[in-house]
Amino acid sequence: CWIKKKSDYPESVMRNYLEALHLGTLMAAHGYFFPISDHVLTLKDDGTFYRFQTPYFWPSNCWEPENTDYAVYLCKRTMQNKARLELADYEAESLARLQRAFARKWEFIFMQAEAQAKVDKKRDKIERKILDSQERAFWDVHRPVPGCVNTTEVDIKKSSRMKNPHKTRKANTLTNHLYYSQKLMPLLSRNSLLGYTEQYVEYDPFLTPPDPSNPWISDDTTLWELEASKEPGQQRVKRWAFGIDEVLKDPVGREQFLKFLESEFSSENLRFWLAVQELKKRPIREVPTRVQEIWQEFLAPGAPSAINVDSKSYDKTTQNVKDPGRYAFEDAQEHIYKLMKSDSYSRFIRSSAYQELLQAKKKVKNTTQTH
């Protein structure tokens, strides 16, 4: 029905004919039907008669016949004096090879073949012919003619995966991880970009009118007055809560952060970080002297403002100081930065000092709006 339906379109008759022939050849190669008078399991458009295989012999039953079973079958064929059951050359060679391989148990194999031959003789003639052809087709699938494709062979890649289930599981896990990463990464990137945009939108003068307004395009000089007084506006103070980088890059933010740490008697970490940042901008001739000063103040044994760094960073810094350069304290600075980010910065944002500063700027703003 499928082939007939496909062939109803004249422009694709040849293509559908080849497709149907290929599908039929695959079914024959797997033993679902077979030519009555040929060992080569293929489909030919030449009037050859075919017979459907009994479901008992279908490959879907996961047959894995052993060589002893094949030896019994070939031995039984030699006992039946029928021209149609004569062994082909490759079958005779297989029988001789199996007889040598199973020499010690050949008597048992011969007895089994003899018993099966006696049972077959008791069957009806037509039934015996059909059963013989079906059994022969079964072995043509599992022990094919030399040169034909063996459809029962396990693919070497599948076999390798079966022998290494842990490696296969790991490969599948990595494949799934890569698949979901490719789907999730664009989504995460988009969400990150949207979050950043929403957070900083009020600081973009193209999107949000600045408050106080730009004195270059208005008559309001409040911005200049605030800068002259070095008093940060509300937006500036609010921005410090976005992250420690916002505090460190703002001179007033650094000053307020340092005051807070001094009130807790723990300002050495920030002072060290600022000293290293300043070192990177020093003229090269001043670098060696400044490196020694920083070392003596923060890292040397008995230093007056000793900082707490891990042993790996300390050892690396000790080696770097022997050949002083602008980046001699890079590892120690990175370690201190992480400490401030996870500890002192969080305490600063939650502190009453920051909250009072933020509220004070709100009050100033409200007072200005009232006037």
mmCIF file of C-alpha atoms in Angstrom:
data_model
loop_
_atom_site.group_PDB
_atom_site.id
_atom_site.type_symbol
_atom_site.label_atom_id
_atom_site.label_comp_id
_atom_site.label_asym_id
_atom_site.label_seq_id
_atom_site.Cartn_x
_atom_site.Cartn_y
_atom_site.Cartn_z
ATOM 1 C CA CYS A 1 0.000 0.000 0.000
ATOM 2 C CA TRP A 2 2.832 2.379 0.938
ATOM 3 C CA ILE A 3 4.754 1.553 -2.253
ATOM 4 C CA LYS A 4 1.624 1.926 -4.383
ATOM 5 C CA LYS A 5 0.777 5.266 -2.781
ATOM 6 C CA LYS A 6 4.314 6.521 -3.344
ATOM 7 C CA SER A 7 4.210 5.440 -6.975
ATOM 8 C CA ASP A 8 1.031 7.386 -7.714
ATOM 9 C CA TYR A 9 3.176 10.436 -8.534
ATOM 10 C CA PRO A 10 4.677 9.951 -12.048
ATOM 11 C CA GLU A 11 7.560 12.374 -11.501
ATOM 12 C CA SER A 12 8.923 10.336 -8.578
ATOM 13 C CA VAL A 13 8.265 6.778 -9.793
ATOM 14 C CA MET A 14 11.925 5.907 -10.271
ATOM 15 C CA ARG A 15 13.006 7.433 -6.983
ATOM 16 C CA ASN A 16 10.238 5.653 -5.080
ATOM 17 C CA TYR A 17 11.027 2.383 -6.861
ATOM 18 C CA LEU A 18 14.650 2.529 -5.705
ATOM 19 C CA GLU A 19 13.537 3.520 -2.209
ATOM 20 C CA ALA A 20 11.155 0.559 -2.019
ATOM 21 C CA LEU A 21 13.814 -1.804 -3.376
ATOM 22 C CA HIS A 22 16.289 -0.581 -0.758
ATOM 23 C CA LEU A 23 13.762 -1.010 2.051
ATOM 24 C CA GLY A 24 12.947 -4.520 0.858
ATOM 25 C CA THR A 25 16.640 -5.433 0.672
ATOM 26 C CA LEU A 26 17.139 -4.294 4.270
ATOM 27 C CA MET A 27 14.197 -6.403 5.424
ATOM 28 C CA ALA A 28 15.548 -9.415 3.536
ATOM 29 C CA ALA A 29 19.081 -8.903 4.891
ATOM 30 C CA HIS A 30 17.653 -9.020 8.410
ATOM 31 C CA GLY A 31 15.773 -12.217 7.618
ATOM 32 C CA TYR A 32 12.134 -11.128 7.671
ATOM 33 C CA PHE A 33 11.627 -12.689 4.236
ATOM 34 C CA PHE A 34 13.992 -14.641 1.992
ATOM 35 C CA PRO A 35 14.420 -16.010 -1.547
ATOM 36 C CA ILE A 36 13.352 -19.651 -1.792
ATOM 37 C CA SER A 37 16.297 -20.829 -3.899
ATOM 38 C CA ASP A 38 19.193 -18.503 -3.006
ATOM 39 C CA HIS A 39 21.499 -18.059 -0.012
ATOM 40 C CA VAL A 40 22.045 -14.349 -0.729
ATOM 41 C CA LEU A 41 19.409 -12.416 1.220
ATOM 42 C CA THR A 42 18.519 -9.552 -1.069
ATOM 43 C CA LEU A 43 15.467 -8.301 -2.946
ATOM 44 C CA LYS A 44 15.536 -8.546 -6.738
ATOM 45 C CA ASP A 45 12.986 -7.333 -9.245
ATOM 46 C CA ASP A 46 13.322 -10.362 -11.524
ATOM 47 C CA GLY A 47 10.430 -12.652 -10.654
ATOM 48 C CA THR A 48 12.246 -14.474 -7.832
ATOM 49 C CA PHE A 49 9.925 -16.158 -5.341
ATOM 50 C CA TYR A 50 10.185 -15.132 -1.705
ATOM 51 C CA ARG A 51 8.845 -16.565 1.504
ATOM 52 C CA PHE A 52 8.119 -14.770 4.784
ATOM 53 C CA GLN A 53 10.106 -15.964 7.768
ATOM 54 C CA THR A 54 8.252 -17.474 10.703
ATOM 55 C CA PRO A 55 8.176 -15.094 13.719
ATOM 56 C CA TYR A 56 10.103 -17.688 15.743
ATOM 57 C CA PHE A 57 13.243 -16.985 13.673
ATOM 58 C CA TRP A 58 12.904 -13.176 13.560
ATOM 59 C CA PRO A 59 16.059 -11.304 14.650
ATOM 60 C CA SER A 60 13.888 -9.214 16.971
ATOM 61 C CA ASN A 61 13.889 -12.259 19.285
ATOM 62 C CA CYS A 62 17.561 -11.435 19.974
ATOM 63 C CA TRP A 63 19.021 -14.692 18.743
ATOM 64 C CA GLU A 64 22.687 -15.340 19.521
ATOM 65 C CA PRO A 65 23.275 -18.877 18.161
ATOM 66 C CA GLU A 66 26.559 -20.556 19.052
ATOM 67 C CA ASN A 67 28.938 -22.401 16.754
ATOM 68 C CA THR A 68 27.816 -25.741 18.220
ATOM 69 C CA ASP A 69 24.261 -25.005 17.036
ATOM 70 C CA TYR A 70 25.585 -24.226 13.565
ATOM 71 C CA ALA A 71 27.628 -27.438 13.603
ATOM 72 C CA VAL A 72 24.487 -29.474 14.460
ATOM 73 C CA TYR A 73 22.583 -27.788 11.606
ATOM 74 C CA LEU A 74 25.304 -28.455 9.000
ATOM 75 C CA CYS A 75 25.774 -32.021 10.204
ATOM 76 C CA LYS A 76 22.027 -32.644 9.901
ATOM 77 C CA ARG A 77 22.086 -31.319 6.323
ATOM 78 C CA THR A 78 24.678 -33.949 5.346
ATOM 79 C CA MET A 79 22.399 -36.738 6.612
ATOM 80 C CA GLN A 80 19.527 -35.767 4.313
ATOM 81 C CA ASN A 81 20.087 -37.000 0.772
ATOM 82 C CA LYS A 82 18.298 -34.127 -0.929
ATOM 83 C CA ALA A 83 19.766 -32.035 -3.718
ATOM 84 C CA ARG A 84 18.231 -28.873 -2.276
ATOM 85 C CA LEU A 85 19.946 -29.570 1.061
ATOM 86 C CA GLU A 86 23.456 -30.120 -0.272
ATOM 87 C CA LEU A 87 26.073 -27.966 1.412
ATOM 88 C CA ALA A 88 27.479 -25.021 -0.504
ATOM 89 C CA ASP A 89 31.270 -24.768 -0.735
ATOM 90 C CA TYR A 90 31.528 -22.206 2.091
ATOM 91 C CA GLU A 91 29.232 -24.348 4.265
ATOM 92 C CA ALA A 92 31.357 -27.452 3.680
ATOM 93 C CA GLU A 93 34.460 -25.473 4.676
ATOM 94 C CA SER A 94 32.686 -24.230 7.804
ATOM 95 C CA LEU A 95 31.672 -27.796 8.704
ATOM 96 C CA ALA A 96 35.260 -29.044 8.365
ATOM 97 C CA ARG A 97 36.555 -26.172 10.476
ATOM 98 C CA LEU A 98 33.932 -26.770 13.170
ATOM 99 C CA GLN A 99 34.670 -30.504 13.182
ATOM 100 C CA ARG A 100 38.311 -29.745 13.942
ATOM 101 C CA ALA A 101 37.377 -27.186 16.596
ATOM 102 C CA PHE A 102 34.901 -29.498 18.371
ATOM 103 C CA ALA A 103 36.744 -32.761 17.827
ATOM 104 C CA ARG A 104 36.323 -33.851 21.454
ATOM 105 C CA LYS A 105 32.553 -33.286 21.493
ATOM 106 C CA TRP A 106 31.818 -34.143 17.860
ATOM 107 C CA GLU A 107 30.139 -37.394 18.799
ATOM 108 C CA PHE A 108 27.635 -35.484 20.917
ATOM 109 C CA ILE A 109 27.025 -32.992 18.067
ATOM 110 C CA PHE A 110 26.509 -35.861 15.612
ATOM 111 C CA MET A 111 23.968 -37.507 17.944
ATOM 112 C CA GLN A 112 22.019 -34.245 18.226
ATOM 113 C CA ALA A 113 21.969 -33.821 14.447
ATOM 114 C CA GLU A 114 20.833 -37.422 14.002
ATOM 115 C CA ALA A 115 17.976 -36.971 16.490
ATOM 116 C CA GLN A 116 16.789 -33.776 14.758
ATOM 117 C CA ALA A 117 16.946 -35.471 11.345
ATOM 118 C CA LYS A 118 14.720 -38.312 12.599
ATOM 119 C CA VAL A 119 12.154 -35.791 13.887
ATOM 120 C CA ASP A 120 12.176 -33.950 10.540
ATOM 121 C CA LYS A 121 11.519 -37.175 8.612
ATOM 122 C CA LYS A 122 8.253 -37.634 10.500
ATOM 123 C CA ARG A 123 6.934 -34.261 9.294
ATOM 124 C CA ASP A 124 4.675 -33.773 6.276
ATOM 125 C CA LYS A 125 6.639 -33.285 3.028
ATOM 126 C CA ILE A 126 5.428 -29.721 2.371
ATOM 127 C CA GLU A 127 5.865 -28.751 6.015
ATOM 128 C CA ARG A 128 9.393 -30.212 5.944
ATOM 129 C CA LYS A 129 10.317 -28.187 2.847
ATOM 130 C CA ILE A 130 9.034 -24.943 4.366
ATOM 131 C CA LEU A 131 10.800 -25.589 7.680
ATOM 132 C CA ASP A 132 14.053 -26.449 5.887
ATOM 133 C CA SER A 133 13.948 -23.186 3.917
ATOM 134 C CA GLN A 134 13.155 -21.155 7.033
ATOM 135 C CA GLU A 135 15.996 -22.760 8.989
ATOM 136 C CA ARG A 136 18.394 -22.221 6.110
ATOM 137 C CA ALA A 137 17.365 -18.526 5.897
ATOM 138 C CA PHE A 138 17.935 -18.190 9.654
ATOM 139 C CA TRP A 139 21.528 -19.396 9.290
ATOM 140 C CA ASP A 140 22.016 -17.261 6.172
ATOM 141 C CA VAL A 141 21.375 -14.269 8.454
ATOM 142 C CA HIS A 142 23.623 -15.391 11.317
ATOM 143 C CA ARG A 143 26.313 -17.145 9.217
ATOM 144 C CA PRO A 144 26.027 -15.295 5.883
ATOM 145 C CA VAL A 145 27.636 -16.135 2.570
ATOM 146 C CA PRO A 146 31.216 -14.751 2.394
ATOM 147 C CA GLY A 147 31.135 -11.257 0.945
ATOM 148 C CA CYS A 148 27.637 -10.480 2.204
ATOM 149 C CA VAL A 149 26.888 -8.027 4.979
ATOM 150 C CA ASN A 150 26.485 -9.603 8.400
ATOM 151 C CA THR A 151 23.575 -7.689 9.918
ATOM 152 C CA THR A 152 24.030 -9.404 13.298
ATOM 153 C CA GLU A 153 27.519 -8.035 13.925
ATOM 154 C CA VAL A 154 27.703 -5.541 16.786
ATOM 155 C CA ASP A 155 29.011 -2.135 15.786
ATOM 156 C CA ILE A 156 32.497 -1.629 17.238
ATOM 157 C CA LYS A 157 31.483 1.725 18.741
ATOM 158 C CA LYS A 158 28.409 0.216 20.396
ATOM 159 C CA SER A 159 30.504 -2.660 21.683
ATOM 160 C CA SER A 160 33.010 -0.235 23.167
ATOM 161 C CA ARG A 161 30.234 1.685 24.889
ATOM 162 C CA MET A 162 28.804 -1.545 26.307
ATOM 163 C CA LYS A 163 32.208 -2.528 27.713
ATOM 164 C CA ASN A 164 32.769 0.914 29.249
ATOM 165 C CA PRO A 165 29.434 1.960 30.787
ATOM 166 C CA HIS A 166 31.024 4.520 33.101
ATOM 167 C CA LYS A 167 32.822 6.226 30.230
ATOM 168 C CA THR A 168 29.606 6.196 28.212
ATOM 169 C CA ARG A 169 27.656 7.653 31.131
ATOM 170 C CA LYS A 170 30.266 10.382 31.536
ATOM 171 C CA ALA A 171 30.178 11.151 27.807
ATOM 172 C CA ASN A 172 26.375 11.349 27.906
ATOM 173 C CA THR A 173 26.534 13.634 30.928
ATOM 174 C CA LEU A 174 28.993 15.942 29.173
ATOM 175 C CA THR A 175 26.859 15.909 26.017
ATOM 176 C CA ASN A 176 23.738 16.825 27.984
ATOM 177 C CA HIS A 177 25.650 19.504 29.890
ATOM 178 C CA LEU A 178 26.911 20.997 26.627
ATOM 179 C CA TYR A 179 23.410 20.849 25.106
ATOM 180 C CA TYR A 180 21.772 22.620 28.035
ATOM 181 C CA SER A 181 24.680 25.066 28.353
ATOM 182 C CA GLN A 182 24.181 26.115 24.745
ATOM 183 C CA LYS A 183 20.512 26.722 25.479
ATOM 184 C CA LEU A 184 20.952 28.351 28.894
ATOM 185 C CA MET A 185 23.994 30.563 28.279
ATOM 186 C CA PRO A 186 22.208 32.994 25.903
ATOM 187 C CA LEU A 187 19.310 33.174 28.380
ATOM 188 C CA LEU A 188 21.618 33.823 31.341
ATOM 189 C CA SER A 189 23.584 36.415 29.367
ATOM 190 C CA ARG A 190 20.380 38.183 28.402
ATOM 191 C CA ASN A 191 19.109 38.216 31.987
ATOM 192 C CA SER A 192 22.471 39.509 33.218
ATOM 193 C CA LEU A 193 22.458 42.301 30.636
ATOM 194 C CA LEU A 194 18.866 43.237 31.484
ATOM 195 C CA GLY A 195 19.668 43.274 35.204
ATOM 196 C CA TYR A 196 22.694 45.520 34.666
ATOM 197 C CA THR A 197 20.681 47.887 32.445
ATOM 198 C CA GLU A 198 17.833 48.160 34.945
ATOM 199 C CA GLN A 199 20.282 48.830 37.783
ATOM 200 C CA TYR A 200 22.240 51.578 36.023
ATOM 201 C CA VAL A 201 19.457 53.156 33.936
ATOM 202 C CA GLU A 202 19.033 56.105 36.348
ATOM 203 C CA TYR A 203 22.758 56.884 36.006
ATOM 204 C CA ASP A 204 22.589 57.199 32.219
ATOM 205 C CA PRO A 205 21.881 60.862 31.345
ATOM 206 C CA PHE A 206 20.661 59.812 27.886
ATOM 207 C CA LEU A 207 17.865 57.740 29.443
ATOM 208 C CA THR A 208 17.218 59.517 32.759
ATOM 209 C CA PRO A 209 17.502 63.305 33.296
ATOM 210 C CA PRO A 210 20.276 63.862 35.876
ATOM 211 C CA ASP A 211 19.452 65.298 39.292
ATOM 212 C CA PRO A 212 20.803 67.875 39.862
ATOM 213 C CA SER A 213 20.656 68.892 36.222
ATOM 214 C CA ASN A 214 23.686 69.516 34.032
ATOM 215 C CA PRO A 215 24.720 73.154 34.607
ATOM 216 C CA TRP A 216 26.053 73.381 31.035
ATOM 217 C CA ILE A 217 22.562 73.034 29.604
ATOM 218 C CA SER A 218 20.551 74.630 32.447
ATOM 219 C CA ASP A 219 20.763 77.527 34.910
ATOM 220 C CA ASP A 220 21.035 75.195 37.928
ATOM 221 C CA THR A 221 24.558 75.210 39.469
ATOM 222 C CA THR A 222 23.767 72.749 42.261
ATOM 223 C CA LEU A 223 26.019 70.100 40.712
ATOM 224 C CA TRP A 224 29.051 72.406 40.832
ATOM 225 C CA GLU A 225 28.243 73.378 44.411
ATOM 226 C CA LEU A 226 28.070 69.734 45.480
ATOM 227 C CA GLU A 227 31.393 68.985 43.819
ATOM 228 C CA ALA A 228 33.010 72.016 45.475
ATOM 229 C CA SER A 229 31.805 70.882 48.891
ATOM 230 C CA LYS A 230 32.914 67.285 48.208
ATOM 231 C CA GLU A 231 29.556 66.115 49.513
ATOM 232 C CA PRO A 232 28.248 63.093 47.564
ATOM 233 C CA GLY A 233 24.695 63.196 46.269
ATOM 234 C CA GLN A 234 22.054 60.602 47.051
ATOM 235 C CA GLN A 235 22.525 58.764 43.770
ATOM 236 C CA ARG A 236 26.264 58.594 44.390
ATOM 237 C CA VAL A 237 25.820 57.148 47.880
ATOM 238 C CA LYS A 238 23.151 54.731 46.667
ATOM 239 C CA ARG A 239 25.500 53.492 43.948
ATOM 240 C CA TRP A 240 28.036 52.289 46.526
ATOM 241 C CA ALA A 241 25.629 49.488 47.441
ATOM 242 C CA PHE A 242 25.878 47.995 43.917
ATOM 243 C CA GLY A 243 29.242 46.425 44.697
ATOM 244 C CA ILE A 244 32.632 46.976 46.271
ATOM 245 C CA ASP A 245 34.056 48.188 42.941
ATOM 246 C CA GLU A 246 31.676 51.167 43.038
ATOM 247 C CA VAL A 247 33.075 52.138 46.464
ATOM 248 C CA LEU A 248 36.730 51.661 45.511
ATOM 249 C CA LYS A 249 36.575 53.692 42.294
ATOM 250 C CA ASP A 250 34.825 56.645 43.986
ATOM 251 C CA PRO A 251 37.286 58.862 45.989
ATOM 252 C CA VAL A 252 34.559 59.849 48.462
ATOM 253 C CA GLY A 253 33.433 56.242 48.696
ATOM 254 C CA ARG A 254 36.969 55.121 49.549
ATOM 255 C CA GLU A 255 37.202 57.859 52.164
ATOM 256 C CA GLN A 256 33.918 56.838 53.840
ATOM 257 C CA PHE A 257 34.834 53.157 53.672
ATOM 258 C CA LEU A 258 38.203 53.884 55.277
ATOM 259 C CA LYS A 259 36.560 55.908 58.083
ATOM 260 C CA PHE A 260 34.239 53.009 58.818
ATOM 261 C CA LEU A 261 37.112 50.504 58.952
ATOM 262 C CA GLU A 262 39.152 52.813 61.185
ATOM 263 C CA SER A 263 36.226 52.923 63.595
ATOM 264 C CA GLU A 264 36.466 49.127 63.774
ATOM 265 C CA PHE A 265 40.283 49.177 64.011
ATOM 266 C CA SER A 266 40.557 47.083 60.825
ATOM 267 C CA SER A 267 41.661 49.554 58.180
ATOM 268 C CA GLU A 268 44.948 47.794 57.304
ATOM 269 C CA ASN A 269 43.398 45.724 54.491
ATOM 270 C CA LEU A 270 42.023 48.754 52.636
ATOM 271 C CA ARG A 271 45.179 50.802 53.250
ATOM 272 C CA PHE A 272 47.276 47.956 51.826
ATOM 273 C CA TRP A 273 45.017 47.680 48.775
ATOM 274 C CA LEU A 274 45.192 51.436 48.160
ATOM 275 C CA ALA A 275 48.975 51.448 48.622
ATOM 276 C CA VAL A 276 49.387 48.713 45.994
ATOM 277 C CA GLN A 277 47.105 50.599 43.588
ATOM 278 C CA GLU A 278 49.201 53.734 44.109
ATOM 279 C CA LEU A 279 52.400 51.698 43.571
ATOM 280 C CA LYS A 280 51.279 50.760 40.054
ATOM 281 C CA LYS A 281 51.225 54.457 39.103
ATOM 282 C CA ARG A 282 54.641 55.330 40.562
ATOM 283 C CA PRO A 283 57.613 56.210 38.307
ATOM 284 C CA ILE A 284 59.796 53.146 37.782
ATOM 285 C CA ARG A 285 62.732 54.647 39.693
ATOM 286 C CA GLU A 286 60.594 54.948 42.839
ATOM 287 C CA VAL A 287 59.117 51.448 42.661
ATOM 288 C CA PRO A 288 61.860 49.481 44.530
ATOM 289 C CA THR A 289 61.823 51.877 47.474
ATOM 290 C CA ARG A 290 58.033 51.920 47.663
ATOM 291 C CA VAL A 291 57.873 48.106 47.460
ATOM 292 C CA GLN A 292 60.110 47.840 50.511
ATOM 293 C CA GLU A 293 58.029 50.410 52.391
ATOM 294 C CA ILE A 294 54.814 48.482 51.718
ATOM 295 C CA TRP A 295 56.493 45.219 52.674
ATOM 296 C CA GLN A 296 57.783 46.605 55.961
ATOM 297 C CA GLU A 297 54.434 48.176 56.850
ATOM 298 C CA PHE A 298 52.068 45.310 55.979
ATOM 299 C CA LEU A 299 53.839 41.969 55.398
ATOM 300 C CA ALA A 300 57.246 41.832 57.090
ATOM 301 C CA PRO A 301 57.548 39.936 60.395
ATOM 302 C CA GLY A 302 56.442 42.307 63.171
ATOM 303 C CA ALA A 303 54.884 44.766 60.671
ATOM 304 C CA PRO A 304 52.927 47.578 62.418
ATOM 305 C CA SER A 305 49.869 47.060 60.169
ATOM 306 C CA ALA A 306 50.146 43.355 59.449
ATOM 307 C CA ILE A 307 47.552 41.909 57.072
ATOM 308 C CA ASN A 308 46.294 38.339 56.996
ATOM 309 C CA VAL A 309 47.064 36.546 53.694
ATOM 310 C CA ASP A 310 47.180 32.853 52.854
ATOM 311 C CA SER A 311 50.526 31.029 52.785
ATOM 312 C CA LYS A 312 50.532 30.616 48.998
ATOM 313 C CA SER A 313 50.095 34.357 48.378
ATOM 314 C CA TYR A 314 52.647 35.190 51.070
ATOM 315 C CA ASP A 315 55.296 32.878 49.592
ATOM 316 C CA LYS A 316 54.717 34.244 46.095
ATOM 317 C CA THR A 317 54.925 37.835 47.347
ATOM 318 C CA THR A 318 58.112 37.067 49.279
ATOM 319 C CA GLN A 319 59.743 35.881 46.047
ATOM 320 C CA ASN A 320 58.460 38.899 44.097
ATOM 321 C CA VAL A 321 59.860 41.406 46.598
ATOM 322 C CA LYS A 322 63.366 40.085 45.925
ATOM 323 C CA ASP A 323 62.992 41.471 42.395
ATOM 324 C CA PRO A 324 60.672 44.430 43.114
ATOM 325 C CA GLY A 325 58.245 45.581 40.458
ATOM 326 C CA ARG A 326 54.908 47.330 40.164
ATOM 327 C CA TYR A 327 53.058 44.009 40.415
ATOM 328 C CA ALA A 328 55.072 42.456 43.241
ATOM 329 C CA PHE A 329 52.003 42.422 45.526
ATOM 330 C CA GLU A 330 49.470 41.263 42.896
ATOM 331 C CA ASP A 331 48.634 37.932 44.586
ATOM 332 C CA ALA A 332 48.377 39.438 48.063
ATOM 333 C CA GLN A 333 46.233 42.302 46.761
ATOM 334 C CA GLU A 334 43.837 39.868 45.064
ATOM 335 C CA HIS A 335 43.508 37.890 48.300
ATOM 336 C CA ILE A 336 42.826 41.039 50.344
ATOM 337 C CA TYR A 337 40.267 42.218 47.764
ATOM 338 C CA LYS A 338 38.312 38.975 48.171
ATOM 339 C CA LEU A 339 38.444 39.304 51.960
ATOM 340 C CA MET A 340 37.081 42.867 51.855
ATOM 341 C CA LYS A 341 34.389 41.918 49.355
ATOM 342 C CA SER A 342 33.093 39.027 51.462
ATOM 343 C CA ASP A 343 33.476 40.626 54.903
ATOM 344 C CA SER A 344 34.225 44.292 55.534
ATOM 345 C CA TYR A 345 32.297 45.658 52.513
ATOM 346 C CA SER A 346 29.125 43.821 53.544
ATOM 347 C CA ARG A 347 29.452 45.202 57.075
ATOM 348 C CA PHE A 348 29.969 48.711 55.692
ATOM 349 C CA ILE A 349 26.770 48.609 53.600
ATOM 350 C CA ARG A 350 24.774 47.279 56.571
ATOM 351 C CA SER A 351 26.360 49.722 59.015
ATOM 352 C CA SER A 352 24.564 52.650 60.611
ATOM 353 C CA ALA A 353 27.282 54.946 59.212
ATOM 354 C CA TYR A 354 26.284 54.173 55.617
ATOM 355 C CA GLN A 355 22.555 54.274 56.387
ATOM 356 C CA GLU A 356 22.899 57.654 58.099
ATOM 357 C CA LEU A 357 24.862 58.980 55.133
ATOM 358 C CA LEU A 358 22.167 57.750 52.753
ATOM 359 C CA GLN A 359 19.317 59.170 54.845
ATOM 360 C CA ALA A 360 21.111 62.493 55.246
ATOM 361 C CA LYS A 361 21.350 62.871 51.484
ATOM 362 C CA LYS A 362 17.668 62.050 51.146
ATOM 363 C CA LYS A 363 16.799 64.783 53.649
ATOM 364 C CA VAL A 364 18.977 67.293 51.817
ATOM 365 C CA LYS A 365 17.266 66.406 48.573
ATOM 366 C CA ASN A 366 13.789 66.749 50.056
ATOM 367 C CA THR A 367 14.711 70.115 51.602
ATOM 368 C CA THR A 368 16.023 71.372 48.268
ATOM 369 C CA GLN A 369 12.843 70.289 46.488
ATOM 370 C CA THR A 370 10.716 72.069 49.138
ATOM 371 C CA HIS A 371 12.548 75.358 48.632
#
